[in-house]
Coordinates of C-alpha atoms in Angstrom, one line a residue:
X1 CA 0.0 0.0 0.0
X2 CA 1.4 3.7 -1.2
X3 CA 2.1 5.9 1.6
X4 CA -0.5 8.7 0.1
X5 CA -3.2 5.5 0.0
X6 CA -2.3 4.7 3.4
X7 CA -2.3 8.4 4.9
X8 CA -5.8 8.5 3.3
X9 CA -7.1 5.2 4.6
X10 CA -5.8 6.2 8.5
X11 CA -7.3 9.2 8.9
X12 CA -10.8 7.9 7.3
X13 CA -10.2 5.2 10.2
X14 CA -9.1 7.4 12.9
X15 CA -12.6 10.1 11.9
X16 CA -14.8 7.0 12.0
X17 CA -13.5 5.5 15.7
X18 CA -13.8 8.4 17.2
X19 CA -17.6 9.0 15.4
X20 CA -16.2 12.8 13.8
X21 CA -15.3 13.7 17.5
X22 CA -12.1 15.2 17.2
X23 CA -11.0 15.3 20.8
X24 CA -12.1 11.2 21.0
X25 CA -9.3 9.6 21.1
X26 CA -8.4 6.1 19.3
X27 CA -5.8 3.3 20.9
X28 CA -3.9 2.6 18.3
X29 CA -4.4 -1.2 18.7
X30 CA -8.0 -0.3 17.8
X31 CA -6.4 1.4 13.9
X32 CA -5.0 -1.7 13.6
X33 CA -7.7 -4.1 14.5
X34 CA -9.7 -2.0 12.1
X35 CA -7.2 -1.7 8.9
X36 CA -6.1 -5.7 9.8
X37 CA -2.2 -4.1 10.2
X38 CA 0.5 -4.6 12.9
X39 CA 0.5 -2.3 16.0
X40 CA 4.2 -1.1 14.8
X41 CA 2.6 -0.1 11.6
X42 CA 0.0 1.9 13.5
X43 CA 2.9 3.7 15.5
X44 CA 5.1 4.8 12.3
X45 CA 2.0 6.0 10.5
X46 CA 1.5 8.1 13.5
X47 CA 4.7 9.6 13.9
X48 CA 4.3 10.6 10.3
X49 CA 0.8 12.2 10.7
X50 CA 1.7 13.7 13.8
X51 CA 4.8 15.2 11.7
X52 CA 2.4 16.5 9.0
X53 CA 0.4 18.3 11.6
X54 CA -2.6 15.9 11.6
X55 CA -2.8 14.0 14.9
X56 CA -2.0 14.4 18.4
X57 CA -0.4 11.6 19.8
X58 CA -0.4 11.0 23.2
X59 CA 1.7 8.0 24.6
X60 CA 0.4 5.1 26.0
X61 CA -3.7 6.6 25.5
X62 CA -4.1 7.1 22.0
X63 CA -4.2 9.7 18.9
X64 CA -6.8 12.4 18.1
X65 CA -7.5 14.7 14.9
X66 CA -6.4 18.3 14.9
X67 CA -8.0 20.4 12.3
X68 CA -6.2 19.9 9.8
X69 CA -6.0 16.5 10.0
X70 CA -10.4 16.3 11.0
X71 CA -10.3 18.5 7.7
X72 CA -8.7 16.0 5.4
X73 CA -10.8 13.0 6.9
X74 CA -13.8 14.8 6.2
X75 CA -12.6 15.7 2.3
X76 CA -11.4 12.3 2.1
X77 CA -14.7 10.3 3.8
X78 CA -16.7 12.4 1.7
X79 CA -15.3 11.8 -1.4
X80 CA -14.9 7.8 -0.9
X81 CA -18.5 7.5 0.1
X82 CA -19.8 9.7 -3.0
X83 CA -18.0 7.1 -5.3
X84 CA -19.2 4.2 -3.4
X85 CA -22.6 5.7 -4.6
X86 CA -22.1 6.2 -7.8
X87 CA -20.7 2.9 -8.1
X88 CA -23.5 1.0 -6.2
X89 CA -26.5 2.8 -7.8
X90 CA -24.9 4.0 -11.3
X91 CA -22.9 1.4 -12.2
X92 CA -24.6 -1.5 -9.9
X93 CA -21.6 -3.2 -8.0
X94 CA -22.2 -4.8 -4.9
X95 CA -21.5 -2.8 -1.4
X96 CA -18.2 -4.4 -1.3
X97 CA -16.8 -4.3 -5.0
X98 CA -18.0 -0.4 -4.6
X99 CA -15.6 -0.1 -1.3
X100 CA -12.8 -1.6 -2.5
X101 CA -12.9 0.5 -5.8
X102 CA -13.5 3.9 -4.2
X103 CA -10.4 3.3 -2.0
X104 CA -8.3 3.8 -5.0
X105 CA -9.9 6.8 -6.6
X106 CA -10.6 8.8 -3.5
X107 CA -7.2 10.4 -2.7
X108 CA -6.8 11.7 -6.3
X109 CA -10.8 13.5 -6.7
X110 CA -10.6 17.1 -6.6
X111 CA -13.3 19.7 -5.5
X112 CA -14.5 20.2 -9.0
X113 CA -15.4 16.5 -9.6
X114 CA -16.6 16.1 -6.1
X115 CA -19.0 18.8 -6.1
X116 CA -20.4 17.5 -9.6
X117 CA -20.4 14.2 -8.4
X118 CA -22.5 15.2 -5.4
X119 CA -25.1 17.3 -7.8
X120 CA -25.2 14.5 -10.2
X121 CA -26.3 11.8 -7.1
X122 CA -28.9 14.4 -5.9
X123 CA -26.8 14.3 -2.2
X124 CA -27.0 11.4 -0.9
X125 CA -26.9 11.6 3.0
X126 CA -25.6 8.1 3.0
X127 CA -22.9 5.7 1.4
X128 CA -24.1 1.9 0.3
X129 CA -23.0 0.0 3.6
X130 CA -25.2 3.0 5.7
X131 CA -22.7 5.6 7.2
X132 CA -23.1 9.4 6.7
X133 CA -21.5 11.3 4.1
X134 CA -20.0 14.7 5.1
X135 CA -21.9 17.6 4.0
X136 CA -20.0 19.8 1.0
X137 CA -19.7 22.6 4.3
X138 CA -17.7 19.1 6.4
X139 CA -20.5 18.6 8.6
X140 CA -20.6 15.1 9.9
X141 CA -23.1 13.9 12.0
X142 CA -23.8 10.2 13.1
X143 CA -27.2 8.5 13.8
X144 CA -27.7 7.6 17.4
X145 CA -27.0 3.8 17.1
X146 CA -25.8 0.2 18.8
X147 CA -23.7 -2.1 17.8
X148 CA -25.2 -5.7 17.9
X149 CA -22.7 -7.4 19.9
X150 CA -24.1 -4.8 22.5
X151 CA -28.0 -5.1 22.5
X152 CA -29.8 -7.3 25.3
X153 CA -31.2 -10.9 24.0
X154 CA -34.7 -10.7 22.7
X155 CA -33.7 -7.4 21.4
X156 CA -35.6 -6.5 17.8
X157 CA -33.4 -4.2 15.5
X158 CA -33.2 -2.7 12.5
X159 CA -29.2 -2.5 10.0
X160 CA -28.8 1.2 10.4
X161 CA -25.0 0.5 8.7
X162 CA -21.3 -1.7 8.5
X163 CA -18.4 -0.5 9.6
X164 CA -15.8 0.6 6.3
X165 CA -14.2 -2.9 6.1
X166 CA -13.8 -4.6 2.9
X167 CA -14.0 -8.4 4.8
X168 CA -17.1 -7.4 6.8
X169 CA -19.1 -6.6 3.9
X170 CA -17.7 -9.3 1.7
X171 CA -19.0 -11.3 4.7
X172 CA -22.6 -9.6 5.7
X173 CA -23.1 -9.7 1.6
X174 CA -22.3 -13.7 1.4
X175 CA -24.2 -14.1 4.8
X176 CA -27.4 -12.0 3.2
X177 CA -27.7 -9.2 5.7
X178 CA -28.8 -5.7 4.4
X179 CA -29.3 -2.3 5.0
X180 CA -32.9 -1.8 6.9
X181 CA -33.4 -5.0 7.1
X182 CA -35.4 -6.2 11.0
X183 CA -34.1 -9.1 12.6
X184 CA -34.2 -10.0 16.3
X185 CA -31.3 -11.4 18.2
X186 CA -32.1 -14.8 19.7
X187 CA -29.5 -15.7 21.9
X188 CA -25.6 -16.5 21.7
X189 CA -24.2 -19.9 21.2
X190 CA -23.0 -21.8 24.3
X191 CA -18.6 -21.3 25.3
X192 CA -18.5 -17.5 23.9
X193 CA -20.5 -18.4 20.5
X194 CA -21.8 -16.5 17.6
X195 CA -24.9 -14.7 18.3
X196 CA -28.2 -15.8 16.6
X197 CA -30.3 -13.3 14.8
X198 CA -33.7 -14.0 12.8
X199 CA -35.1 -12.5 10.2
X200 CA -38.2 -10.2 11.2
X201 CA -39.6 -11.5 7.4
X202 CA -38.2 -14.6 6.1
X203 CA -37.4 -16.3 9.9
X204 CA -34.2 -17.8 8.7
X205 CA -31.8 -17.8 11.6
X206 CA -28.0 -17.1 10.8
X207 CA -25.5 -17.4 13.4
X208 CA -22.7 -13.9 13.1
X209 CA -19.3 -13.8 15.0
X210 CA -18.7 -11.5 17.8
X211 CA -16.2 -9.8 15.9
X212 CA -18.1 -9.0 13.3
X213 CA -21.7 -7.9 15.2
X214 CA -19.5 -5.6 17.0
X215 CA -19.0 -3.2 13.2
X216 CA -23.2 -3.9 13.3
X217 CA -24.9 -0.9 13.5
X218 CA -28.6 -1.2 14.6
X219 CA -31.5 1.1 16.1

């Protein structure tokens, strides 16, 4: 991965951890969880941000935005998650095939193309896989949600949105679990097991890792 790819892919990580909060701060073992890299990897892409003015890292607790790096997430989210748009509704890829293709056309879109982009979409307020799309002034603002892994059993729930994780959609999509869908969750497996949802419509039980409820976003 290019160092400009991988400058653009952190600070997309970093903006969506800490929900657009700029003084939230991320561990840097969570970046790495997230972007499936080693810890050490984490750590010299963040003494290079921090060199370029973009983070604030503080040993030992974690990493936050400072303007100008909140500034360039929000450019760069909103430009990936316009293409993953266009891509899903214009050109009819799949969720995952329109992630993995925005990734490498994001860093290089200008304002010109992004604001004609966004005109030519009609502003969409959300990307394929259900997270918000900065506003053309950078306002970002989340919907009040849960992550499945944390909702009580019994629970009824609506998708809201997937975390921005090439795997986890390639996963939901082969699994067959959709934005707005309703399910309710069951129960979990016995020894620390997947968790159980069913399908509010069909009733077809699937059985979803930990891991993976836990970049769930629900009601």
């Amino acid at each position: 991965m290019a160092d400009s790819v991988s400058k653009t892919i952190y600070l997309q990580t970093i903006l969506e951890l800490t929900y657009g909060q700029s003084r939230e701060q991320v561990a840097n073992n969570q970046i790495a969880e997230h972007l499936h890299v080693t810890p050490s990897s984490v750590s010299n892409m963040m003494a290079k941000l921090q060199e370029s003015g973009e983070v604030d890292v503080e040993p030992y607790y974690g990493v936050t935005l400072t303007p100008k790096g909140k500034h360039a997430a929000l450019r760069l989210t909103r430009i990936h998650r316009l293409m993953e748009v266009f891509f899903s509704e214009k050109l009819n890829l799949s969720p995952t095939n329109a992630y993995t293709n925005a990734v490498h056309f994001d860093h290089n879109a200008d304002d010109e193309l992004l604001t004609a982009l966004d005109a030519f979409l009609n502003h969409p307020k959300t990307c394929p896989h259900g997270l918000p799309i900065p506003t053309a002034n950078y306002e970002y603002e989340i919907t009040a949600h849960r992550n499945l892994s944390d909702l009580p059993e019994g629970t009824k729930f609506t998708i809201l949105g997937f975390n921005e994780d090439a795997e986890l959609l390639e996963y939901l999509q082969l699994m067959g679990i959709t934005i707005a869908s309703t399910w309710t969750f069951t129960g979990r497996m016995p020894f620390s097991g997947p968790l159980v949802i069913e399908n509010s419509d069909s009733k077809e039980q699937l059985q979803i890792s930990e891991h993976a409820a836990h970049y769930i976003y629900t009601n």
